[in-house]
Structure formats: C-alpha cells, structure tokens
Amino acid sequence: MTERTQFRFGLVGYGEIGSTLGAGLRGAGLESIACYDKYAFDGPYAALIQGRAREAGVTLVRSNAELAEAADLIVSVTPGVASVESAEAFVPVLTNRHTFLDFASATPKVKQAVAERLSATGALLGDGSIEGTPLHGYSMRMLSSGPAGERVRDLLVPWGMQIEFTGPTLGTASGIKILRSVLIKGIEALHDEMLLAARQYGIDEIVLASASKTLNRPWMDTVKSLTPSGVIHAKRRAEELEMSAEAVADSGVEPIMARAIAQRLRWKASLGLKDHFGGIVPGTYQEALEAMAEKAGLQTKKQS
C-alpha cells in the first residue's frame, strides 16, 4: 500500500457526501482540506454547511479560484446535473499542477464532457463514482477511472478511503455506477409499488416475507436462475405481470413498475428466443444475454 503523504485536498460541494469525506479525512489526520460550496454563505443551508465545516476543521472558500489556489487534488461531489456547469467554472483557474475528478452520479457522456471542458487547463483528469453509502462513513466504497484514477486512489486510500481503480478509460467508473442504478434504484421502486398495493390488501408483511424467502440466496444465484429461464418463459411471465398490474391497480395504486416489467417481458417474448433455444433453457445467463442482443440487433459498445 502507498504510504500516507500530506497533500492539499479540495472538495466541490459540502452536502452529505462532501461533509462525510471532509470530516473523515480530517479525523484521519489529513491537514489541509478546503471546500467550495456555492451555498455555503448564502441560502437556507448556509448555517448547516458552515457548522459541519467548522466542526470538522475544513476551510470553506468563496470561489472556484480560491479553491484552486488552496488545493492540488480537487474532487467534485455536486449533483450530476450540475457537473458540466461546475467544471466550466474551473476552466480559468486550473493548471497542470491540479488533479481533478468528478464523483457525481452521471453518465460516461457527461464525465467525458467535463473532461473536454477542462482539457485545455493541463490538469490531470479522471472520473469517479460512489457505490457505498455515507452510513459507512468516509470509507464508503468508491470507484475511479481515467488518467487521474490511480492518482486519486494512491493519495486517498492510505488515509482510510476505499477506492477501486477500474481502468484508464475516463467514464468507466461512472458507467458502472449509473447502469447498476437500474437495478439498485429499481429495487427501491419495486418495493414501493409492491408494498403500497399489498398494504391496501392488508397483507404487506406476508407478501414481503414470501418474497424474502425466495430472494434469500446469493444474488448471482438469482441471476443464473431467472435470466436463462426467462428466455423460454417470457410470454408466461409477461401474462403473470399483467395480472399483477391489474391487482395493483385494483388496490388504488398506479401500477407503473408492474406495467413496465410486463412490457419488457413482452419485448423479450417477441424475440422468438424459445424457438431459438428449441424450448430448452440455456446453460448460462451469458448465453441468454448473447441471444437477446443478437435477436435485438444490438452492437456492443467498444471502450475507446
């Protein structure tokens, strides 16, 4: 492991993530941490931001220029919708002594746009993403990629952070996070819809216990079971989900997720995969995915 070295760390944004990182790293002994948050001195949360920074020993600055002056490694943790705008404000103040990474939840295209805006500054650029939760403190799981991905890992991991470098192509870390969100945030939405409807029938705890029994196994076991069998049974499962949507609607809850699932399963059934496999479940989920992609005419995106 790389040894701990003192360096000047900068944060863009001091919300839940920024304040967790700031407090954790200061507590671990990193001496110089500055933060620029445009709401730190004006807005409904100014007192909260200032209080968190004061308690942690993090210096709040009033501009992008002040942050660039105070820090050599800058990590942006603003919302993804603000990534490009935030980066543009750093164009006049970054130089080749800076390392800059955007850790917002955003698409690889957004992160590449950030890098494009900053390319003329000479700064070492990369992107990152957050897999974990602030409930785990500043050592929450994070990913990095791009030319600066290894540098941010080597500087911060010795101070107690958990960062995995995922490769030299900028956008890789963000792509992993934003695509897994289809599943992770989908689970949240599915829980909401299932439990709201079941609650109307007075059976929410029973339904949740039943689902928990089925899912009480390693997640990859679920993938290896559902994905191969789904190419054979998509039509039947779509019909079942259409009935589920009716039950949800009868409870008074709009079946947004159930209808979307039925639509996706109908699409899969339309590919003719049952005939493709001769009615026999393929041996692996990769075989099932490959057949789906081929029938749908999907071309694999190659990383540049």
PDB file of C-alpha atoms in Angstrom:
ATOM      1  CA  MET A   1       0.000   0.000   0.000  1.00  0.00           C
ATOM      2  CA  THR A   2       1.156   3.534  -0.790  1.00  0.00           C
ATOM      3  CA  GLU A   3       2.306   5.451   2.297  1.00  0.00           C
ATOM      4  CA  ARG A   4       0.350   8.363   3.685  1.00  0.00           C
ATOM      5  CA  THR A   5       1.514  11.704   2.388  1.00  0.00           C
ATOM      6  CA  GLN A   6       0.139  15.108   3.256  1.00  0.00           C
ATOM      7  CA  PHE A   7      -1.339  16.970   0.292  1.00  0.00           C
ATOM      8  CA  ARG A   8      -3.789  19.808  -0.238  1.00  0.00           C
ATOM      9  CA  PHE A   9      -7.265  18.401  -0.805  1.00  0.00           C
ATOM     10  CA  GLY A  10     -10.202  20.308  -2.240  1.00  0.00           C
ATOM     11  CA  LEU A  11     -13.897  19.473  -2.317  1.00  0.00           C
ATOM     12  CA  VAL A  12     -16.571  20.934  -4.557  1.00  0.00           C
ATOM     13  CA  GLY A  13     -19.823  20.642  -2.645  1.00  0.00           C
ATOM     14  CA  TYR A  14     -20.265  20.148   1.099  1.00  0.00           C
ATOM     15  CA  GLY A  15     -23.535  18.259   1.275  1.00  0.00           C
ATOM     16  CA  GLU A  16     -23.939  14.789   2.745  1.00  0.00           C
ATOM     17  CA  ILE A  17     -21.088  13.218   0.730  1.00  0.00           C
ATOM     18  CA  GLY A  18     -18.712  16.175   0.858  1.00  0.00           C
ATOM     19  CA  SER A  19     -19.102  16.704   4.590  1.00  0.00           C
ATOM     20  CA  THR A  20     -18.656  12.981   5.267  1.00  0.00           C
ATOM     21  CA  LEU A  21     -15.398  12.929   3.283  1.00  0.00           C
ATOM     22  CA  GLY A  22     -14.173  16.165   4.827  1.00  0.00           C
ATOM     23  CA  ALA A  23     -14.825  15.096   8.406  1.00  0.00           C
ATOM     24  CA  GLY A  24     -13.441  11.606   7.883  1.00  0.00           C
ATOM     25  CA  LEU A  25     -10.206  12.694   6.252  1.00  0.00           C
ATOM     26  CA  ARG A  26      -9.596  15.447   8.782  1.00  0.00           C
ATOM     27  CA  GLY A  27     -10.207  12.915  11.536  1.00  0.00           C
ATOM     28  CA  ALA A  28      -7.657  10.595   9.924  1.00  0.00           C
ATOM     29  CA  GLY A  29      -5.061  13.353  10.027  1.00  0.00           C
ATOM     30  CA  LEU A  30      -5.118  14.970   6.574  1.00  0.00           C
ATOM     31  CA  GLU A  31      -4.243  18.525   7.475  1.00  0.00           C
ATOM     32  CA  SER A  32      -5.272  20.707   4.540  1.00  0.00           C
ATOM     33  CA  ILE A  33      -8.845  20.412   3.271  1.00  0.00           C
ATOM     34  CA  ALA A  34     -10.707  23.274   1.609  1.00  0.00           C
ATOM     35  CA  CYS A  35     -14.179  23.292   0.119  1.00  0.00           C
ATOM     36  CA  TYR A  36     -16.122  25.465  -2.274  1.00  0.00           C
ATOM     37  CA  ASP A  37     -19.893  25.169  -1.997  1.00  0.00           C
ATOM     38  CA  LYS A  38     -21.855  27.938  -3.673  1.00  0.00           C
ATOM     39  CA  TYR A  39     -24.481  27.695  -0.951  1.00  0.00           C
ATOM     40  CA  ALA A  40     -22.053  27.890   1.958  1.00  0.00           C
ATOM     41  CA  PHE A  41     -22.561  31.587   2.610  1.00  0.00           C
ATOM     42  CA  ASP A  42     -25.957  32.279   1.066  1.00  0.00           C
ATOM     43  CA  GLY A  43     -29.001  30.052   1.183  1.00  0.00           C
ATOM     44  CA  PRO A  44     -31.217  28.087   3.547  1.00  0.00           C
ATOM     45  CA  TYR A  45     -28.472  25.572   4.402  1.00  0.00           C
ATOM     46  CA  ALA A  46     -25.590  28.019   4.882  1.00  0.00           C
ATOM     47  CA  ALA A  47     -25.602  27.634   8.672  1.00  0.00           C
ATOM     48  CA  LEU A  48     -25.638  23.822   8.377  1.00  0.00           C
ATOM     49  CA  ILE A  49     -22.740  23.806   5.884  1.00  0.00           C
ATOM     50  CA  GLN A  50     -20.688  26.245   7.951  1.00  0.00           C
ATOM     51  CA  GLY A  51     -21.354  24.296  11.148  1.00  0.00           C
ATOM     52  CA  ARG A  52     -20.284  20.985   9.604  1.00  0.00           C
ATOM     53  CA  ALA A  53     -17.131  22.524   8.142  1.00  0.00           C
ATOM     54  CA  ARG A  54     -16.201  24.296  11.373  1.00  0.00           C
ATOM     55  CA  GLU A  55     -16.664  21.128  13.424  1.00  0.00           C
ATOM     56  CA  ALA A  56     -14.522  19.082  11.014  1.00  0.00           C
ATOM     57  CA  GLY A  57     -11.798  21.698  10.568  1.00  0.00           C
ATOM     58  CA  VAL A  58     -12.485  22.130   6.830  1.00  0.00           C
ATOM     59  CA  THR A  59     -11.860  25.591   5.339  1.00  0.00           C
ATOM     60  CA  LEU A  60     -14.742  26.993   3.312  1.00  0.00           C
ATOM     61  CA  VAL A  61     -13.694  29.249   0.433  1.00  0.00           C
ATOM     62  CA  ARG A  62     -15.841  31.637  -1.597  1.00  0.00           C
ATOM     63  CA  SER A  63     -14.880  30.881  -5.212  1.00  0.00           C
ATOM     64  CA  ASN A  64     -13.513  28.309  -7.636  1.00  0.00           C
ATOM     65  CA  ALA A  65     -10.340  30.404  -7.871  1.00  0.00           C
ATOM     66  CA  GLU A  66      -9.789  30.285  -4.098  1.00  0.00           C
ATOM     67  CA  LEU A  67     -10.268  26.512  -4.110  1.00  0.00           C
ATOM     68  CA  ALA A  68      -7.798  26.074  -6.979  1.00  0.00           C
ATOM     69  CA  GLU A  69      -5.308  28.186  -5.025  1.00  0.00           C
ATOM     70  CA  ALA A  70      -5.812  26.132  -1.845  1.00  0.00           C
ATOM     71  CA  ALA A  71      -5.822  22.598  -3.292  1.00  0.00           C
ATOM     72  CA  ASP A  72      -3.845  20.351  -5.632  1.00  0.00           C
ATOM     73  CA  LEU A  73      -6.286  17.402  -5.732  1.00  0.00           C
ATOM     74  CA  ILE A  74      -9.892  18.507  -6.284  1.00  0.00           C
ATOM     75  CA  VAL A  75     -12.848  16.120  -6.050  1.00  0.00           C
ATOM     76  CA  SER A  76     -16.283  17.309  -7.145  1.00  0.00           C
ATOM     77  CA  VAL A  77     -19.310  15.787  -5.404  1.00  0.00           C
ATOM     78  CA  THR A  78     -22.030  18.047  -6.774  1.00  0.00           C
ATOM     79  CA  PRO A  79     -25.211  16.544  -8.321  1.00  0.00           C
ATOM     80  CA  GLY A  80     -24.625  15.049 -11.772  1.00  0.00           C
ATOM     81  CA  VAL A  81     -26.935  17.549 -13.486  1.00  0.00           C
ATOM     82  CA  ALA A  82     -24.506  20.300 -12.420  1.00  0.00           C
ATOM     83  CA  SER A  83     -21.276  18.542 -13.434  1.00  0.00           C
ATOM     84  CA  VAL A  84     -20.624  20.311 -16.733  1.00  0.00           C
ATOM     85  CA  GLU A  85     -21.580  23.758 -15.442  1.00  0.00           C
ATOM     86  CA  SER A  86     -19.415  23.231 -12.354  1.00  0.00           C
ATOM     87  CA  ALA A  87     -16.462  22.148 -14.486  1.00  0.00           C
ATOM     88  CA  GLU A  88     -16.756  25.159 -16.785  1.00  0.00           C
ATOM     89  CA  ALA A  89     -16.276  27.443 -13.793  1.00  0.00           C
ATOM     90  CA  PHE A  90     -12.888  25.807 -13.174  1.00  0.00           C
ATOM     91  CA  VAL A  91     -11.569  26.359 -16.707  1.00  0.00           C
ATOM     92  CA  PRO A  92      -9.873  29.721 -15.946  1.00  0.00           C
ATOM     93  CA  VAL A  93      -8.282  28.584 -12.664  1.00  0.00           C
ATOM     94  CA  LEU A  94      -6.956  25.029 -13.078  1.00  0.00           C
ATOM     95  CA  THR A  95      -3.394  24.382 -14.236  1.00  0.00           C
ATOM     96  CA  ASN A  96      -1.127  21.413 -14.830  1.00  0.00           C
ATOM     97  CA  ARG A  97      -0.383  21.157 -11.082  1.00  0.00           C
ATOM     98  CA  HIS A  98      -4.017  20.153 -10.412  1.00  0.00           C
ATOM     99  CA  THR A  99      -5.706  16.756 -10.387  1.00  0.00           C
ATOM    100  CA  PHE A 100      -9.487  16.969 -10.871  1.00  0.00           C
ATOM    101  CA  LEU A 101     -12.101  14.193 -10.641  1.00  0.00           C
ATOM    102  CA  ASP A 102     -15.879  14.414 -10.781  1.00  0.00           C
ATOM    103  CA  PHE A 103     -17.565  11.836  -8.486  1.00  0.00           C
ATOM    104  CA  ALA A 104     -21.163  12.811  -9.303  1.00  0.00           C
ATOM    105  CA  SER A 105     -23.691  10.163 -10.358  1.00  0.00           C
ATOM    106  CA  ALA A 106     -23.828  10.848 -14.093  1.00  0.00           C
ATOM    107  CA  THR A 107     -23.367   9.121 -17.434  1.00  0.00           C
ATOM    108  CA  PRO A 108     -19.972   8.477 -19.050  1.00  0.00           C
ATOM    109  CA  LYS A 109     -21.006  11.029 -21.703  1.00  0.00           C
ATOM    110  CA  VAL A 110     -21.380  13.723 -19.028  1.00  0.00           C
ATOM    111  CA  LYS A 111     -18.000  12.872 -17.499  1.00  0.00           C
ATOM    112  CA  GLN A 112     -16.364  12.975 -20.932  1.00  0.00           C
ATOM    113  CA  ALA A 113     -17.963  16.398 -21.475  1.00  0.00           C
ATOM    114  CA  VAL A 114     -16.466  17.544 -18.172  1.00  0.00           C
ATOM    115  CA  ALA A 115     -13.044  16.328 -19.301  1.00  0.00           C
ATOM    116  CA  GLU A 116     -13.454  18.032 -22.661  1.00  0.00           C
ATOM    117  CA  ARG A 117     -14.234  21.373 -20.985  1.00  0.00           C
ATOM    118  CA  LEU A 118     -11.127  21.066 -18.773  1.00  0.00           C
ATOM    119  CA  SER A 119      -8.718  19.543 -21.287  1.00  0.00           C
ATOM    120  CA  ALA A 120      -7.018  22.851 -22.143  1.00  0.00           C
ATOM    121  CA  THR A 121      -6.137  23.536 -18.488  1.00  0.00           C
ATOM    122  CA  GLY A 122      -3.436  20.858 -18.394  1.00  0.00           C
ATOM    123  CA  ALA A 123      -4.910  19.345 -15.230  1.00  0.00           C
ATOM    124  CA  LEU A 124      -4.760  15.568 -14.756  1.00  0.00           C
ATOM    125  CA  LEU A 125      -8.387  14.449 -15.194  1.00  0.00           C
ATOM    126  CA  GLY A 126     -10.476  11.468 -14.195  1.00  0.00           C
ATOM    127  CA  ASP A 127     -13.891  10.461 -13.004  1.00  0.00           C
ATOM    128  CA  GLY A 128     -15.304   8.567 -10.092  1.00  0.00           C
ATOM    129  CA  SER A 129     -18.476   7.172  -8.625  1.00  0.00           C
ATOM    130  CA  ILE A 130     -19.832   6.176  -5.244  1.00  0.00           C
ATOM    131  CA  GLU A 131     -21.113   2.646  -4.722  1.00  0.00           C
ATOM    132  CA  GLY A 132     -21.475   2.802  -0.964  1.00  0.00           C
ATOM    133  CA  THR A 133     -23.422   4.980   1.412  1.00  0.00           C
ATOM    134  CA  PRO A 134     -22.422   7.751   3.856  1.00  0.00           C
ATOM    135  CA  LEU A 135     -23.827   5.445   6.558  1.00  0.00           C
ATOM    136  CA  HIS A 136     -20.458   3.682   6.238  1.00  0.00           C
ATOM    137  CA  GLY A 137     -18.585   6.923   6.819  1.00  0.00           C
ATOM    138  CA  TYR A 138     -15.831   8.319   4.603  1.00  0.00           C
ATOM    139  CA  SER A 139     -14.634   4.763   3.799  1.00  0.00           C
ATOM    140  CA  MET A 140     -17.768   4.123   1.695  1.00  0.00           C
ATOM    141  CA  ARG A 141     -16.963   2.130  -1.474  1.00  0.00           C
ATOM    142  CA  MET A 142     -15.915   4.309  -4.427  1.00  0.00           C
ATOM    143  CA  LEU A 143     -14.614   3.724  -7.960  1.00  0.00           C
ATOM    144  CA  SER A 144     -12.198   5.780 -10.080  1.00  0.00           C
ATOM    145  CA  SER A 145     -11.121   5.712 -13.716  1.00  0.00           C
ATOM    146  CA  GLY A 146      -9.360   7.753 -16.354  1.00  0.00           C
ATOM    147  CA  PRO A 147      -5.842   9.236 -16.370  1.00  0.00           C
ATOM    148  CA  ALA A 148      -6.230  10.536 -12.795  1.00  0.00           C
ATOM    149  CA  GLY A 149      -7.926   7.424 -11.439  1.00  0.00           C
ATOM    150  CA  GLU A 150      -4.834   5.772  -9.998  1.00  0.00           C
ATOM    151  CA  ARG A 151      -3.505   9.010  -8.533  1.00  0.00           C
ATOM    152  CA  VAL A 152      -6.653   9.726  -6.513  1.00  0.00           C
ATOM    153  CA  ARG A 153      -6.660   6.128  -5.270  1.00  0.00           C
ATOM    154  CA  ASP A 154      -2.998   6.260  -4.256  1.00  0.00           C
ATOM    155  CA  LEU A 155      -3.427   9.579  -2.426  1.00  0.00           C
ATOM    156  CA  LEU A 156      -6.682   8.838  -0.566  1.00  0.00           C
ATOM    157  CA  VAL A 157      -6.719   5.097   0.185  1.00  0.00           C
ATOM    158  CA  PRO A 158      -3.803   5.355   2.651  1.00  0.00           C
ATOM    159  CA  TRP A 159      -5.955   7.830   4.632  1.00  0.00           C
ATOM    160  CA  GLY A 160      -8.703   5.234   5.063  1.00  0.00           C
ATOM    161  CA  MET A 161     -10.834   5.677   1.957  1.00  0.00           C
ATOM    162  CA  GLN A 162     -11.932   2.691  -0.149  1.00  0.00           C
ATOM    163  CA  ILE A 163     -11.357   3.453  -3.856  1.00  0.00           C
ATOM    164  CA  GLU A 164     -11.016   0.851  -6.616  1.00  0.00           C
ATOM    165  CA  PHE A 165      -9.372   1.905  -9.893  1.00  0.00           C
ATOM    166  CA  THR A 166     -11.447   0.461 -12.748  1.00  0.00           C
ATOM    167  CA  GLY A 167      -9.309   1.359 -15.754  1.00  0.00           C
ATOM    168  CA  PRO A 168      -7.695   4.127 -17.814  1.00  0.00           C
ATOM    169  CA  THR A 169     -10.788   4.964 -19.892  1.00  0.00           C
ATOM    170  CA  LEU A 170     -12.450   8.045 -18.439  1.00  0.00           C
ATOM    171  CA  GLY A 171     -16.121   7.327 -17.749  1.00  0.00           C
ATOM    172  CA  THR A 172     -15.727   3.661 -16.801  1.00  0.00           C
ATOM    173  CA  ALA A 173     -16.325   4.248 -13.072  1.00  0.00           C
ATOM    174  CA  SER A 174     -19.367   6.409 -13.800  1.00  0.00           C
ATOM    175  CA  GLY A 175     -20.770   3.886 -16.288  1.00  0.00           C
ATOM    176  CA  ILE A 176     -20.592   1.093 -13.708  1.00  0.00           C
ATOM    177  CA  LYS A 177     -22.457   3.195 -11.156  1.00  0.00           C
ATOM    178  CA  ILE A 178     -25.125   4.635 -13.418  1.00  0.00           C
ATOM    179  CA  LEU A 179     -26.004   1.273 -15.003  1.00  0.00           C
ATOM    180  CA  ARG A 180     -26.155  -0.624 -11.705  1.00  0.00           C
ATOM    181  CA  SER A 181     -28.602   2.053 -10.607  1.00  0.00           C
ATOM    182  CA  VAL A 182     -31.148   0.486 -12.995  1.00  0.00           C
ATOM    183  CA  LEU A 183     -31.164  -2.485 -10.603  1.00  0.00           C
ATOM    184  CA  ILE A 184     -30.481  -0.824  -7.264  1.00  0.00           C
ATOM    185  CA  LYS A 185     -32.935   2.068  -7.646  1.00  0.00           C
ATOM    186  CA  GLY A 186     -35.331  -0.287  -9.433  1.00  0.00           C
ATOM    187  CA  ILE A 187     -35.440  -2.473  -6.334  1.00  0.00           C
ATOM    188  CA  GLU A 188     -36.419   0.579  -4.311  1.00  0.00           C
ATOM    189  CA  ALA A 189     -39.227   1.485  -6.717  1.00  0.00           C
ATOM    190  CA  LEU A 190     -40.441  -2.132  -6.888  1.00  0.00           C
ATOM    191  CA  HIS A 191     -40.579  -2.323  -3.106  1.00  0.00           C
ATOM    192  CA  ASP A 192     -42.603   0.879  -3.003  1.00  0.00           C
ATOM    193  CA  GLU A 193     -45.172  -0.338  -5.526  1.00  0.00           C
ATOM    194  CA  MET A 194     -45.457  -3.892  -4.149  1.00  0.00           C
ATOM    195  CA  LEU A 195     -45.746  -2.834  -0.512  1.00  0.00           C
ATOM    196  CA  LEU A 196     -48.148   0.051  -1.148  1.00  0.00           C
ATOM    197  CA  ALA A 197     -50.506  -2.284  -3.007  1.00  0.00           C
ATOM    198  CA  ALA A 198     -50.110  -5.140  -0.504  1.00  0.00           C
ATOM    199  CA  ARG A 199     -50.753  -2.706   2.347  1.00  0.00           C
ATOM    200  CA  GLN A 200     -54.104  -1.816   0.778  1.00  0.00           C
ATOM    201  CA  TYR A 201     -54.997  -5.526   0.882  1.00  0.00           C
ATOM    202  CA  GLY A 202     -53.687  -5.808   4.475  1.00  0.00           C
ATOM    203  CA  ILE A 203     -51.064  -8.384   3.505  1.00  0.00           C
ATOM    204  CA  ASP A 204     -47.902  -6.286   3.169  1.00  0.00           C
ATOM    205  CA  GLU A 205     -45.892  -8.121   5.842  1.00  0.00           C
ATOM    206  CA  ILE A 206     -46.932 -11.545   4.492  1.00  0.00           C
ATOM    207  CA  VAL A 207     -46.041 -10.612   0.910  1.00  0.00           C
ATOM    208  CA  LEU A 208     -42.683  -9.199   1.987  1.00  0.00           C
ATOM    209  CA  ALA A 209     -41.885 -12.336   3.992  1.00  0.00           C
ATOM    210  CA  SER A 210     -42.785 -14.520   0.993  1.00  0.00           C
ATOM    211  CA  ALA A 211     -40.565 -12.512  -1.365  1.00  0.00           C
ATOM    212  CA  SER A 212     -37.744 -12.532   1.176  1.00  0.00           C
ATOM    213  CA  LYS A 213     -37.773 -16.339   1.301  1.00  0.00           C
ATOM    214  CA  THR A 214     -37.446 -16.551  -2.496  1.00  0.00           C
ATOM    215  CA  LEU A 215     -34.627 -13.987  -2.596  1.00  0.00           C
ATOM    216  CA  ASN A 216     -32.772 -15.384   0.430  1.00  0.00           C
ATOM    217  CA  ARG A 217     -29.797 -16.603  -1.586  1.00  0.00           C
ATOM    218  CA  PRO A 218     -26.685 -15.117  -3.212  1.00  0.00           C
ATOM    219  CA  TRP A 219     -27.735 -12.567  -5.843  1.00  0.00           C
ATOM    220  CA  MET A 220     -25.793 -14.341  -8.604  1.00  0.00           C
ATOM    221  CA  ASP A 221     -27.900 -17.463  -7.943  1.00  0.00           C
ATOM    222  CA  THR A 222     -30.969 -15.371  -8.747  1.00  0.00           C
ATOM    223  CA  VAL A 223     -29.359 -14.060 -11.954  1.00  0.00           C
ATOM    224  CA  LYS A 224     -28.284 -17.562 -13.018  1.00  0.00           C
ATOM    225  CA  SER A 225     -31.820 -18.829 -12.417  1.00  0.00           C
ATOM    226  CA  LEU A 226     -34.043 -16.047 -13.783  1.00  0.00           C
ATOM    227  CA  THR A 227     -32.112 -14.883 -16.845  1.00  0.00           C
ATOM    228  CA  PRO A 228     -31.683 -18.244 -18.656  1.00  0.00           C
ATOM    229  CA  SER A 229     -35.186 -19.481 -17.820  1.00  0.00           C
ATOM    230  CA  GLY A 230     -36.641 -16.114 -18.814  1.00  0.00           C
ATOM    231  CA  VAL A 231     -35.804 -16.561 -22.481  1.00  0.00           C
ATOM    232  CA  ILE A 232     -38.079 -19.641 -22.508  1.00  0.00           C
ATOM    233  CA  HIS A 233     -40.835 -18.406 -20.205  1.00  0.00           C
ATOM    234  CA  ALA A 234     -41.022 -14.702 -21.100  1.00  0.00           C
ATOM    235  CA  LYS A 235     -44.579 -14.893 -22.515  1.00  0.00           C
ATOM    236  CA  ARG A 236     -45.982 -16.666 -19.444  1.00  0.00           C
ATOM    237  CA  ARG A 237     -44.186 -14.280 -17.083  1.00  0.00           C
ATOM    238  CA  ALA A 238     -45.476 -11.268 -19.039  1.00  0.00           C
ATOM    239  CA  GLU A 239     -49.029 -12.570 -18.683  1.00  0.00           C
ATOM    240  CA  GLU A 240     -48.482 -13.014 -14.932  1.00  0.00           C
ATOM    241  CA  LEU A 241     -47.172  -9.464 -14.586  1.00  0.00           C
ATOM    242  CA  GLU A 242     -50.142  -8.091 -16.490  1.00  0.00           C
ATOM    243  CA  MET A 243     -52.319  -9.786 -13.865  1.00  0.00           C
ATOM    244  CA  SER A 244     -50.099  -8.294 -11.156  1.00  0.00           C
ATOM    245  CA  ALA A 245     -50.621  -4.856 -12.684  1.00  0.00           C
ATOM    246  CA  GLU A 246     -54.372  -5.377 -12.521  1.00  0.00           C
ATOM    247  CA  ALA A 247     -54.129  -6.349  -8.845  1.00  0.00           C
ATOM    248  CA  VAL A 248     -52.027  -3.287  -8.093  1.00  0.00           C
ATOM    249  CA  ALA A 249     -54.477  -1.057  -9.959  1.00  0.00           C
ATOM    250  CA  ASP A 250     -57.423  -2.648  -8.097  1.00  0.00           C
ATOM    251  CA  SER A 251     -55.744  -1.585  -4.832  1.00  0.00           C
ATOM    252  CA  GLY A 252     -55.809   2.043  -5.942  1.00  0.00           C
ATOM    253  CA  VAL A 253     -52.065   2.234  -6.643  1.00  0.00           C
ATOM    254  CA  GLU A 254     -50.966   3.123 -10.172  1.00  0.00           C
ATOM    255  CA  PRO A 255     -49.038   0.047 -11.461  1.00  0.00           C
ATOM    256  CA  ILE A 256     -46.154   1.981 -13.052  1.00  0.00           C
ATOM    257  CA  MET A 257     -43.477  -0.626 -12.373  1.00  0.00           C
ATOM    258  CA  ALA A 258     -45.646  -3.710 -12.994  1.00  0.00           C
ATOM    259  CA  ARG A 259     -46.694  -2.392 -16.407  1.00  0.00           C
ATOM    260  CA  ALA A 260     -43.090  -1.568 -17.312  1.00  0.00           C
ATOM    261  CA  ILE A 261     -41.972  -5.088 -16.340  1.00  0.00           C
ATOM    262  CA  ALA A 262     -44.759  -6.668 -18.389  1.00  0.00           C
ATOM    263  CA  GLN A 263     -43.729  -4.505 -21.358  1.00  0.00           C
ATOM    264  CA  ARG A 264     -40.081  -5.572 -21.053  1.00  0.00           C
ATOM    265  CA  LEU A 265     -41.079  -9.274 -20.813  1.00  0.00           C
ATOM    266  CA  ARG A 266     -43.406  -8.937 -23.821  1.00  0.00           C
ATOM    267  CA  TRP A 267     -40.461  -7.471 -25.730  1.00  0.00           C
ATOM    268  CA  LYS A 268     -38.313 -10.459 -24.754  1.00  0.00           C
ATOM    269  CA  ALA A 269     -41.030 -12.898 -25.790  1.00  0.00           C
ATOM    270  CA  SER A 270     -41.264 -11.165 -29.180  1.00  0.00           C
ATOM    271  CA  LEU A 271     -37.639 -12.059 -29.950  1.00  0.00           C
ATOM    272  CA  GLY A 272     -38.554 -15.698 -30.534  1.00  0.00           C
ATOM    273  CA  LEU A 273     -35.966 -16.993 -28.100  1.00  0.00           C
ATOM    274  CA  LYS A 274     -37.988 -20.045 -27.095  1.00  0.00           C
ATOM    275  CA  ASP A 275     -37.770 -21.299 -30.698  1.00  0.00           C
ATOM    276  CA  HIS A 276     -34.125 -20.176 -30.894  1.00  0.00           C
ATOM    277  CA  PHE A 277     -33.229 -22.484 -27.989  1.00  0.00           C
ATOM    278  CA  GLY A 278     -35.652 -25.219 -29.019  1.00  0.00           C
ATOM    279  CA  GLY A 279     -37.585 -24.841 -25.770  1.00  0.00           C
ATOM    280  CA  ILE A 280     -34.533 -25.802 -23.665  1.00  0.00           C
ATOM    281  CA  VAL A 281     -33.251 -23.385 -21.018  1.00  0.00           C
ATOM    282  CA  PRO A 282     -29.699 -22.247 -21.950  1.00  0.00           C
ATOM    283  CA  GLY A 283     -26.924 -23.264 -19.617  1.00  0.00           C
ATOM    284  CA  THR A 284     -25.716 -19.816 -18.624  1.00  0.00           C
ATOM    285  CA  TYR A 285     -27.078 -16.295 -18.283  1.00  0.00           C
ATOM    286  CA  GLN A 286     -24.373 -15.138 -20.714  1.00  0.00           C
ATOM    287  CA  GLU A 287     -25.827 -17.406 -23.454  1.00  0.00           C
ATOM    288  CA  ALA A 288     -29.249 -15.931 -22.794  1.00  0.00           C
ATOM    289  CA  LEU A 289     -27.970 -12.339 -22.961  1.00  0.00           C
ATOM    290  CA  GLU A 290     -25.966 -13.018 -26.112  1.00  0.00           C
ATOM    291  CA  ALA A 291     -29.052 -14.411 -27.832  1.00  0.00           C
ATOM    292  CA  MET A 292     -31.172 -11.448 -26.710  1.00  0.00           C
ATOM    293  CA  ALA A 293     -28.591  -8.982 -28.011  1.00  0.00           C
ATOM    294  CA  GLU A 294     -28.278 -10.827 -31.330  1.00  0.00           C
ATOM    295  CA  LYS A 295     -32.044 -11.022 -31.877  1.00  0.00           C
ATOM    296  CA  ALA A 296     -32.438  -7.346 -30.918  1.00  0.00           C
ATOM    297  CA  GLY A 297     -29.628  -6.288 -33.275  1.00  0.00           C
ATOM    298  CA  LEU A 298     -27.587  -4.692 -30.506  1.00  0.00           C
ATOM    299  CA  GLN A 299     -23.964  -3.815 -31.202  1.00  0.00           C
ATOM    300  CA  THR A 300     -21.518  -3.978 -28.281  1.00  0.00           C
ATOM    301  CA  LYS A 301     -20.081  -0.566 -27.443  1.00  0.00           C
ATOM    302  CA  LYS A 302     -16.295  -0.648 -27.530  1.00  0.00           C
ATOM    303  CA  GLN A 303     -14.385   1.450 -24.979  1.00  0.00           C
ATOM    304  CA  SER A 304     -12.095   3.990 -26.591  1.00  0.00           C
TER     305      SER A 304
END
